Amino acid sequence: RRIAYANAFGTDFVVPGTTAAFLDKDSESLHYFDEYVEEFGDQVLVDSIRKGIDKAEIGCPASERGLVVATFHTPRVSVGELKQPSSKRANDLSVMATSLDSLGWKKVFIDIRKEIPLGVSLPALPIRSASEPTLSCPIQQLKTTSRVVESRRLASAIASNPSKSTILSLPVGHNTICAYSRGPVSTAMNTGGRFVMDSLAIELTNEISLW
């Protein structure tokens, strides 16, 4: 399996979430929420994913910390079955994104804002009326309408900000997500990323144990 971790909500200036997860505003590549992975139609991949989940005996530190926004899977598609963006939408980036997705990926989106020490607290926004959506997370809002999301819709959600956000963080999540450490200052600044790296290490270990 191929696994990609990406920062969401504008927290990564160096490699934005849409770039890290190769999403494109013109790509129609399908992304399935992890909860609905059985609907792939790719039973070999489904069995592999579920076997890894069942085998895992240790939790996910990043999820327990509340850093994982959502997890998606893209099904493997053969070259002959690969559907590229329509001619009106086709461009080099959308073609590349669609081709990469066809290899089959697990994409984990991280909201690292609360682990970035450089930020400003904002006043809470007024409570929405009963007729308005109650979910503030743009990605979770997508789940209320569909079990599968096109790359272009996910790209828009990843690049936006939660409507009820009370934290304005500097976009330095690139170093935070990987717990970059080269001295006491960077170690202190990026310590929150250890939860993400611990989760990745656990996942890789579980995956290797299936070989």
C-alpha positions as a printed Julia matrix, in Angstrom:
211×3 Matrix{Float64}:
   0.0    0.0     0.0
   0.97   3.6    -0.52
   0.4    6.04    2.34
   0.44   9.84    2.25
   0.11  12.22    5.2
  -0.86  15.81    4.43
  -1.52  18.98    6.42
  -4.99  20.46    6.0
  -6.46  23.95    6.36
  -3.58  26.1     5.16
  -1.08  25.06    7.82
   1.72  24.11    5.42
   3.27  26.9     3.36
   6.07  24.74    1.93
   3.94  21.82    0.72
   0.22  22.67    0.87
  -2.2   19.85    1.6
  -3.49  19.76   -1.96
   0.07  19.27   -3.25
   1.08  16.72   -0.61
  -2.0   14.62   -1.38
  -1.85  15.43   -5.14
  -5.36  16.81   -5.29
  -6.33  19.01   -8.2
  -9.21  21.39   -8.83
  -9.91  19.69  -12.17
  -9.38  16.05  -11.2
 -12.38  13.75  -10.96
 -10.45  10.96   -9.2
 -12.59   9.24   -6.56
 -11.63   9.22   -2.87
 -13.49   6.9    -0.49
 -13.86   7.71    3.18
 -12.11   5.06    5.25
 -15.41   4.03    6.83
 -16.77   3.0     3.43
 -13.71   1.26    2.03
 -15.69  -1.95    1.41
 -17.42  -0.22   -1.49
 -14.21  -0.16   -3.53
 -14.89  -3.19   -5.66
 -11.18  -4.0    -5.27
 -11.47  -6.95   -2.88
  -7.74  -7.62   -2.73
  -7.09  -4.08   -1.53
 -10.06  -4.16    0.85
  -8.83  -7.39    2.43
  -5.33  -5.95    2.77
  -6.58  -2.77    4.43
  -8.93  -4.56    6.79
  -6.35  -7.19    7.68
  -3.94  -4.46    8.68
  -6.58  -2.74   10.77
  -7.61  -5.96   12.54
  -3.97  -6.85   13.25
  -3.17  -3.5    14.82
  -3.11  -3.87   18.57
  -1.87  -0.36   19.32
  -4.05   2.7    18.86
  -3.33   5.71   16.66
  -1.69   8.46   18.75
  -2.59  11.13   16.19
  -6.27  10.15   16.24
  -6.31   9.97   20.01
  -4.85  13.47   20.05
  -7.6   14.66   17.71
  -5.22  15.49   14.85
  -6.62  13.23   12.14
  -9.37  15.01   10.24
 -10.21  12.19    7.84
  -8.7    9.22    6.04
  -9.4    8.42    2.39
  -8.52   5.6     0.02
  -8.25   5.68   -3.76
  -8.87   2.41   -5.62
  -6.27   0.92   -7.92
  -7.17   1.42  -11.57
  -5.45  -0.24  -14.53
  -4.11   1.86  -17.39
  -6.83   0.59  -19.69
  -9.59   1.59  -17.24
  -8.07   4.89  -16.18
 -10.42   7.79  -16.85
  -8.58  11.06  -17.34
 -10.27  14.46  -16.84
 -12.5   15.58  -19.67
 -10.79  17.5   -22.47
 -12.24  20.79  -21.26
 -10.7   20.3   -17.82
  -7.53  18.39  -18.72
  -4.2   19.94  -17.79
  -0.82  18.54  -16.8
  -1.55  18.73  -13.06
  -4.95  17.06  -13.24
  -3.59  14.29  -15.46
  -0.68  13.71  -13.08
  -2.97  13.71  -10.01
  -5.39  11.26  -11.61
  -2.56   8.97  -12.69
  -1.01   8.94   -9.21
  -4.37   8.22   -7.58
  -4.83   5.22   -9.88
  -1.95   3.46   -8.09
  -4.07   3.1    -4.97
  -3.4    5.31   -1.93
  -4.32   5.8     1.66
  -4.4    9.54    2.4
  -4.44  10.82    5.97
  -5.26  14.49    6.48
  -3.91  16.16    9.61
  -5.14  19.28   11.39
  -1.92  20.31   13.13
  -3.05  23.82   14.13
  -3.31  23.22   17.87
   0.22  21.81   17.92
   1.72  24.95   16.33
   2.81  27.26   19.15
   2.83  30.31   16.89
  -0.8   31.29   16.63
  -3.48  33.74   17.66
  -6.72  32.89   19.44
  -9.79  34.34   17.81
 -13.15  35.1    19.4
 -15.7   32.33   18.94
 -18.08  32.86   16.05
 -21.82  33.25   16.71
 -23.74  29.98   17.02
 -25.38  28.94   13.77
 -29.14  28.76   13.49
 -30.88  25.4    13.53
 -31.37  25.56    9.75
 -27.61  25.83    9.08
 -25.05  23.01    9.08
 -23.62  22.24   12.52
 -20.35  20.72   11.29
 -17.52  23.21   11.14
 -15.01  20.91    9.42
 -15.27  21.24    5.62
 -14.13  17.63    5.15
 -16.69  16.2     7.56
 -19.35  18.24    5.81
 -18.55  16.3     2.62
 -19.22  13.03    4.44
 -22.79  14.1     5.23
 -23.63  14.16    1.52
 -21.54  11.37    0.02
 -19.42   8.33    0.84
 -17.07   9.09   -2.02
 -15.59  12.46   -2.98
 -13.98  13.68   -6.19
 -10.46  15.05   -5.94
 -11.57  18.54   -6.94
 -14.14  18.74   -4.11
 -11.68  17.43   -1.57
  -9.06  19.91   -2.77
 -11.44  22.76   -2.06
 -12.23  21.45    1.44
  -8.57  20.93    2.3
  -7.64  24.45    1.25
 -10.43  26.1     3.24
 -10.7   26.82    6.95
 -13.21  25.38    9.44
 -16.08  27.82    9.85
 -15.91  27.73   13.66
 -12.15  27.96   13.91
 -10.89  29.92   16.9
  -7.2   29.5    16.1
  -5.18  31.4    13.51
  -1.86  29.58   13.12
   1.19  30.44   11.09
   1.6   28.02    8.15
   4.66  26.27    9.62
   3.08  22.83    9.81
   5.59  21.41    7.32
   8.18  20.98   10.06
   5.64  20.25   12.77
   3.97  17.26   11.1
   7.29  15.42   10.84
   8.48  16.53   14.32
  11.54  18.21   12.8
  14.26  18.51   15.41
  17.66  20.1    15.1
  18.32  21.7    18.44
  16.26  22.7    21.5
  14.25  25.42   19.73
  13.04  23.33   16.79
  12.42  20.38   19.12
  10.18  22.49   21.34
   8.43  24.07   18.35
   7.62  20.81   16.6
   7.09  18.39   19.46
   3.38  18.09   18.63
   4.25  16.28   15.43
   5.52  13.28   17.37
   1.95  12.01   17.66
   1.73  11.92   13.87
   5.12  10.27   13.44
   4.27   7.7    16.1
   1.1    6.85   14.19
   2.99   6.51   10.93
   5.62   4.31   12.58
   2.93   2.04   14.02
   1.21   1.79   10.65
   4.43   0.97    8.82
   5.33  -1.65   11.41
   1.9   -3.27   11.1
   2.15  -3.19    7.32
   5.59  -4.82    7.3
   4.36  -7.53    9.67
   1.87  -8.58    6.96
   4.58  -9.35    4.42
